[in-house]
Amino acid sequence: DFKITQEVDMANVYGSVVISFNTNGGSKVDAVGGEPGEKVILPKNPTRAGYIFKGWYSDTNFNRPYTSTVYGSKNLTLNAAWALARLTESFEDLPSLFMAQGFSGAYTYYDSSVTGYDRANVQAGSSSVFRQADVSGNRGFAVCRDASRTLDVGSQYTVSFYVKPTNVGDAAGTISLLSLSSNTAVSAPDNTEVITTVGELKVGEWQQVSYTFTASENFIGIASTGGNDIYFDNVTINLVGYVGS
């Protein structure tokens, strides 16, 4: 058996200057090419489930947006920048390291391994997060297990989650949004915004809470004050205006 290989001269295929595209997880985009000074016609923007396309950049740190309208004298690779548009966290099969780093001491992972497990304390699936009333202070847990999935700072998002208070000792206690510089930095949030008080919620029932915010950091968490036993489940973060899956 034998095969014939032939080296492809990119200049003959595309022109003397070639622009290639690194879509960073998006759909494939074919290279384009032409001669120096000719008009650049960029291909159709790539797509990526759960993200919106923010544009092409000539560097991998996304500091230099590509704005040229004509071909230069050298080949170029452009990099796609994305804004996270939708993230869901069901708390199913959470990695142990994420729980150790992303949960403060007030929270435990609630699943069928817990003595006295009651499926009614899970909104959907088989697990949830439990906040213990007897741990004082405003304590939080992270909701972004994947450190590569960052919010787009400056964009507006709506976070929705299910909550079920079961033992309320402090109706004035609060549930808050935490802005985090890393996906597990719950002990040192950069900002805290009150979402609701526990007194506004129905005891013993699952209910969905939603809150719209402007992302000031790449990650978020949820916090609650002591005095109340509360279950949390199924968090969704959605870019305002995004209608994709």
JSON list of N, CA, C and O in Angstrom, two decimals, residues 206-236:
[
{"chain": "A", "resi": 206, "resn": "TRP", "atom": "N", "xyz": [-40.92, 24.51, 47.76]},
{"chain": "A", "resi": 206, "resn": "TRP", "atom": "CA", "xyz": [-39.95, 24.96, 46.76]},
{"chain": "A", "resi": 206, "resn": "TRP", "atom": "C", "xyz": [-40.53, 26.14, 46.00]},
{"chain": "A", "resi": 206, "resn": "TRP", "atom": "O", "xyz": [-41.69, 26.12, 45.61]},
{"chain": "A", "resi": 207, "resn": "GLN", "atom": "N", "xyz": [-39.75, 27.16, 45.82]},
{"chain": "A", "resi": 207, "resn": "GLN", "atom": "CA", "xyz": [-40.16, 28.32, 45.04]},
{"chain": "A", "resi": 207, "resn": "GLN", "atom": "C", "xyz": [-38.96, 28.87, 44.28]},
{"chain": "A", "resi": 207, "resn": "GLN", "atom": "O", "xyz": [-37.82, 28.76, 44.75]},
{"chain": "A", "resi": 208, "resn": "GLN", "atom": "N", "xyz": [-39.22, 29.43, 43.12]},
{"chain": "A", "resi": 208, "resn": "GLN", "atom": "CA", "xyz": [-38.13, 29.96, 42.31]},
{"chain": "A", "resi": 208, "resn": "GLN", "atom": "C", "xyz": [-37.95, 31.44, 42.58]},
{"chain": "A", "resi": 208, "resn": "GLN", "atom": "O", "xyz": [-38.91, 32.21, 42.62]},
{"chain": "A", "resi": 209, "resn": "VAL", "atom": "N", "xyz": [-36.70, 31.83, 42.75]},
{"chain": "A", "resi": 209, "resn": "VAL", "atom": "CA", "xyz": [-36.34, 33.23, 42.98]},
{"chain": "A", "resi": 209, "resn": "VAL", "atom": "C", "xyz": [-35.47, 33.68, 41.81]},
{"chain": "A", "resi": 209, "resn": "VAL", "atom": "O", "xyz": [-34.58, 32.94, 41.37]},
{"chain": "A", "resi": 210, "resn": "SER", "atom": "N", "xyz": [-35.72, 34.89, 41.30]},
{"chain": "A", "resi": 210, "resn": "SER", "atom": "CA", "xyz": [-34.94, 35.43, 40.20]},
{"chain": "A", "resi": 210, "resn": "SER", "atom": "C", "xyz": [-34.43, 36.82, 40.55]},
{"chain": "A", "resi": 210, "resn": "SER", "atom": "O", "xyz": [-35.10, 37.58, 41.26]},
{"chain": "A", "resi": 211, "resn": "TYR", "atom": "N", "xyz": [-33.24, 37.14, 40.03]},
{"chain": "A", "resi": 211, "resn": "TYR", "atom": "CA", "xyz": [-32.63, 38.44, 40.33]},
{"chain": "A", "resi": 211, "resn": "TYR", "atom": "C", "xyz": [-31.75, 38.84, 39.15]},
{"chain": "A", "resi": 211, "resn": "TYR", "atom": "O", "xyz": [-30.94, 38.04, 38.67]},
{"chain": "A", "resi": 212, "resn": "THR", "atom": "N", "xyz": [-31.93, 40.08, 38.68]},
{"chain": "A", "resi": 212, "resn": "THR", "atom": "CA", "xyz": [-31.14, 40.59, 37.56]},
{"chain": "A", "resi": 212, "resn": "THR", "atom": "C", "xyz": [-30.01, 41.48, 38.09]},
{"chain": "A", "resi": 212, "resn": "THR", "atom": "O", "xyz": [-30.24, 42.32, 38.96]},
{"chain": "A", "resi": 213, "resn": "PHE", "atom": "N", "xyz": [-28.82, 41.28, 37.54]},
{"chain": "A", "resi": 213, "resn": "PHE", "atom": "CA", "xyz": [-27.65, 42.00, 38.04]},
{"chain": "A", "resi": 213, "resn": "PHE", "atom": "C", "xyz": [-26.70, 42.30, 36.89]},
{"chain": "A", "resi": 213, "resn": "PHE", "atom": "O", "xyz": [-26.77, 41.68, 35.82]},
{"chain": "A", "resi": 214, "resn": "THR", "atom": "N", "xyz": [-25.81, 43.23, 37.12]},
{"chain": "A", "resi": 214, "resn": "THR", "atom": "CA", "xyz": [-24.73, 43.52, 36.18]},
{"chain": "A", "resi": 214, "resn": "THR", "atom": "C", "xyz": [-23.47, 42.83, 36.69]},
{"chain": "A", "resi": 214, "resn": "THR", "atom": "O", "xyz": [-23.06, 43.06, 37.84]},
{"chain": "A", "resi": 215, "resn": "ALA", "atom": "N", "xyz": [-22.87, 41.98, 35.88]},
{"chain": "A", "resi": 215, "resn": "ALA", "atom": "CA", "xyz": [-21.70, 41.22, 36.31]},
{"chain": "A", "resi": 215, "resn": "ALA", "atom": "C", "xyz": [-20.52, 42.15, 36.56]},
{"chain": "A", "resi": 215, "resn": "ALA", "atom": "O", "xyz": [-20.07, 42.85, 35.66]},
{"chain": "A", "resi": 216, "resn": "SER", "atom": "N", "xyz": [-20.03, 42.15, 37.80]},
{"chain": "A", "resi": 216, "resn": "SER", "atom": "CA", "xyz": [-18.84, 42.95, 38.14]},
{"chain": "A", "resi": 216, "resn": "SER", "atom": "C", "xyz": [-17.61, 42.06, 38.26]},
{"chain": "A", "resi": 216, "resn": "SER", "atom": "O", "xyz": [-16.49, 42.57, 38.33]},
{"chain": "A", "resi": 217, "resn": "GLU", "atom": "N", "xyz": [-17.82, 40.75, 38.29]},
{"chain": "A", "resi": 217, "resn": "GLU", "atom": "CA", "xyz": [-16.74, 39.77, 38.33]},
{"chain": "A", "resi": 217, "resn": "GLU", "atom": "C", "xyz": [-17.11, 38.62, 37.41]},
{"chain": "A", "resi": 217, "resn": "GLU", "atom": "O", "xyz": [-18.23, 38.55, 36.89]},
{"chain": "A", "resi": 218, "resn": "ASN", "atom": "N", "xyz": [-16.19, 37.69, 37.22]},
{"chain": "A", "resi": 218, "resn": "ASN", "atom": "CA", "xyz": [-16.40, 36.59, 36.28]},
{"chain": "A", "resi": 218, "resn": "ASN", "atom": "C", "xyz": [-17.27, 35.45, 36.83]},
{"chain": "A", "resi": 218, "resn": "ASN", "atom": "O", "xyz": [-17.72, 34.59, 36.07]},
{"chain": "A", "resi": 219, "resn": "PHE", "atom": "N", "xyz": [-17.49, 35.42, 38.14]},
{"chain": "A", "resi": 219, "resn": "PHE", "atom": "CA", "xyz": [-18.23, 34.32, 38.75]},
{"chain": "A", "resi": 219, "resn": "PHE", "atom": "C", "xyz": [-19.18, 34.86, 39.82]},
{"chain": "A", "resi": 219, "resn": "PHE", "atom": "O", "xyz": [-19.02, 35.98, 40.31]},
{"chain": "A", "resi": 220, "resn": "ILE", "atom": "N", "xyz": [-20.16, 34.03, 40.19]},
{"chain": "A", "resi": 220, "resn": "ILE", "atom": "CA", "xyz": [-21.06, 34.40, 41.28]},
{"chain": "A", "resi": 220, "resn": "ILE", "atom": "C", "xyz": [-21.24, 33.24, 42.24]},
{"chain": "A", "resi": 220, "resn": "ILE", "atom": "O", "xyz": [-20.91, 32.09, 41.94]},
{"chain": "A", "resi": 221, "resn": "GLY", "atom": "N", "xyz": [-21.77, 33.58, 43.40]},
{"chain": "A", "resi": 221, "resn": "GLY", "atom": "CA", "xyz": [-22.17, 32.59, 44.39]},
{"chain": "A", "resi": 221, "resn": "GLY", "atom": "C", "xyz": [-23.46, 33.07, 45.04]},
{"chain": "A", "resi": 221, "resn": "GLY", "atom": "O", "xyz": [-23.95, 34.17, 44.74]},
{"chain": "A", "resi": 222, "resn": "ILE", "atom": "N", "xyz": [-24.00, 32.24, 45.90]},
{"chain": "A", "resi": 222, "resn": "ILE", "atom": "CA", "xyz": [-25.21, 32.59, 46.65]},
{"chain": "A", "resi": 222, "resn": "ILE", "atom": "C", "xyz": [-24.90, 32.47, 48.13]},
{"chain": "A", "resi": 222, "resn": "ILE", "atom": "O", "xyz": [-24.24, 31.51, 48.56]},
{"chain": "A", "resi": 223, "resn": "ALA", "atom": "N", "xyz": [-25.36, 33.44, 48.92]},
{"chain": "A", "resi": 223, "resn": "ALA", "atom": "CA", "xyz": [-25.11, 33.44, 50.36]},
{"chain": "A", "resi": 223, "resn": "ALA", "atom": "C", "xyz": [-26.41, 33.59, 51.12]},
{"chain": "A", "resi": 223, "resn": "ALA", "atom": "O", "xyz": [-27.40, 34.11, 50.59]},
{"chain": "A", "resi": 224, "resn": "SER", "atom": "N", "xyz": [-26.41, 33.13, 52.36]},
{"chain": "A", "resi": 224, "resn": "SER", "atom": "CA", "xyz": [-27.55, 33.34, 53.25]},
{"chain": "A", "resi": 224, "resn": "SER", "atom": "C", "xyz": [-27.04, 33.49, 54.68]},
{"chain": "A", "resi": 224, "resn": "SER", "atom": "O", "xyz": [-25.98, 32.97, 55.03]},
{"chain": "A", "resi": 225, "resn": "THR", "atom": "N", "xyz": [-27.81, 34.22, 55.48]},
{"chain": "A", "resi": 225, "resn": "THR", "atom": "CA", "xyz": [-27.43, 34.43, 56.86]},
{"chain": "A", "resi": 225, "resn": "THR", "atom": "C", "xyz": [-27.89, 33.27, 57.73]},
{"chain": "A", "resi": 225, "resn": "THR", "atom": "O", "xyz": [-28.77, 32.48, 57.34]},
{"chain": "A", "resi": 226, "resn": "GLY", "atom": "N", "xyz": [-27.32, 33.15, 58.93]},
{"chain": "A", "resi": 226, "resn": "GLY", "atom": "CA", "xyz": [-27.65, 32.05, 59.82]},
{"chain": "A", "resi": 226, "resn": "GLY", "atom": "C", "xyz": [-29.04, 32.17, 60.42]},
{"chain": "A", "resi": 226, "resn": "GLY", "atom": "O", "xyz": [-29.75, 33.15, 60.24]},
{"chain": "A", "resi": 227, "resn": "GLY", "atom": "N", "xyz": [-29.43, 31.11, 61.13]},
{"chain": "A", "resi": 227, "resn": "GLY", "atom": "CA", "xyz": [-30.73, 31.11, 61.80]},
{"chain": "A", "resi": 227, "resn": "GLY", "atom": "C", "xyz": [-31.83, 30.40, 61.05]},
{"chain": "A", "resi": 227, "resn": "GLY", "atom": "O", "xyz": [-32.94, 30.24, 61.57]},
{"chain": "A", "resi": 228, "resn": "ASN", "atom": "N", "xyz": [-31.54, 29.96, 59.83]},
{"chain": "A", "resi": 228, "resn": "ASN", "atom": "CA", "xyz": [-32.56, 29.31, 59.01]},
{"chain": "A", "resi": 228, "resn": "ASN", "atom": "C", "xyz": [-31.99, 28.09, 58.29]},
{"chain": "A", "resi": 228, "resn": "ASN", "atom": "O", "xyz": [-30.90, 28.15, 57.73]},
{"chain": "A", "resi": 229, "resn": "ASP", "atom": "N", "xyz": [-32.76, 26.99, 58.32]},
{"chain": "A", "resi": 229, "resn": "ASP", "atom": "CA", "xyz": [-32.42, 25.82, 57.50]},
{"chain": "A", "resi": 229, "resn": "ASP", "atom": "C", "xyz": [-33.04, 26.03, 56.12]},
{"chain": "A", "resi": 229, "resn": "ASP", "atom": "O", "xyz": [-34.26, 26.23, 56.00]},
{"chain": "A", "resi": 230, "resn": "ILE", "atom": "N", "xyz": [-32.20, 25.97, 55.09]},
{"chain": "A", "resi": 230, "resn": "ILE", "atom": "CA", "xyz": [-32.68, 26.26, 53.73]},
{"chain": "A", "resi": 230, "resn": "ILE", "atom": "C", "xyz": [-32.03, 25.28, 52.75]},
{"chain": "A", "resi": 230, "resn": "ILE", "atom": "O", "xyz": [-30.84, 25.00, 52.83]},
{"chain": "A", "resi": 231, "resn": "TYR", "atom": "N", "xyz": [-32.83, 24.80, 51.82]},
{"chain": "A", "resi": 231, "resn": "TYR", "atom": "CA", "xyz": [-32.33, 23.99, 50.72]},
{"chain": "A", "resi": 231, "resn": "TYR", "atom": "C", "xyz": [-32.30, 24.84, 49.44]},
{"chain": "A", "resi": 231, "resn": "TYR", "atom": "O", "xyz": [-33.21, 25.64, 49.19]},
{"chain": "A", "resi": 232, "resn": "PHE", "atom": "N", "xyz": [-31.25, 24.67, 48.65]},
{"chain": "A", "resi": 232, "resn": "PHE", "atom": "CA", "xyz": [-31.10, 25.36, 47.37]},
{"chain": "A", "resi": 232, "resn": "PHE", "atom": "C", "xyz": [-30.93, 24.32, 46.26]},
{"chain": "A", "resi": 232, "resn": "PHE", "atom": "O", "xyz": [-30.30, 23.29, 46.47]},
{"chain": "A", "resi": 233, "resn": "ASP", "atom": "N", "xyz": [-31.45, 24.63, 45.07]},
{"chain": "A", "resi": 233, "resn": "ASP", "atom": "CA", "xyz": [-31.30, 23.69, 43.95]},
{"chain": "A", "resi": 233, "resn": "ASP", "atom": "C", "xyz": [-31.47, 24.42, 42.62]},
{"chain": "A", "resi": 233, "resn": "ASP", "atom": "O", "xyz": [-32.10, 25.48, 42.54]},
{"chain": "A", "resi": 234, "resn": "ASN", "atom": "N", "xyz": [-30.90, 23.82, 41.59]},
{"chain": "A", "resi": 234, "resn": "ASN", "atom": "CA", "xyz": [-31.10, 24.19, 40.19]},
{"chain": "A", "resi": 234, "resn": "ASN", "atom": "C", "xyz": [-30.98, 25.69, 39.91]},
{"chain": "A", "resi": 234, "resn": "ASN", "atom": "O", "xyz": [-31.98, 26.40, 39.78]},
{"chain": "A", "resi": 235, "resn": "VAL", "atom": "N", "xyz": [-29.74, 26.11, 39.78]},
{"chain": "A", "resi": 235, "resn": "VAL", "atom": "CA", "xyz": [-29.42, 27.52, 39.47]},
{"chain": "A", "resi": 235, "resn": "VAL", "atom": "C", "xyz": [-29.26, 27.68, 37.96]},
{"chain": "A", "resi": 235, "resn": "VAL", "atom": "O", "xyz": [-28.60, 26.87, 37.30]},
{"chain": "A", "resi": 236, "resn": "THR", "atom": "N", "xyz": [-29.85, 28.73, 37.43]},
{"chain": "A", "resi": 236, "resn": "THR", "atom": "CA", "xyz": [-29.67, 29.09, 36.02]},
{"chain": "A", "resi": 236, "resn": "THR", "atom": "C", "xyz": [-29.22, 30.55, 35.94]},
{"chain": "A", "resi": 236, "resn": "THR", "atom": "O", "xyz": [-29.80, 31.41, 36.59]}
]
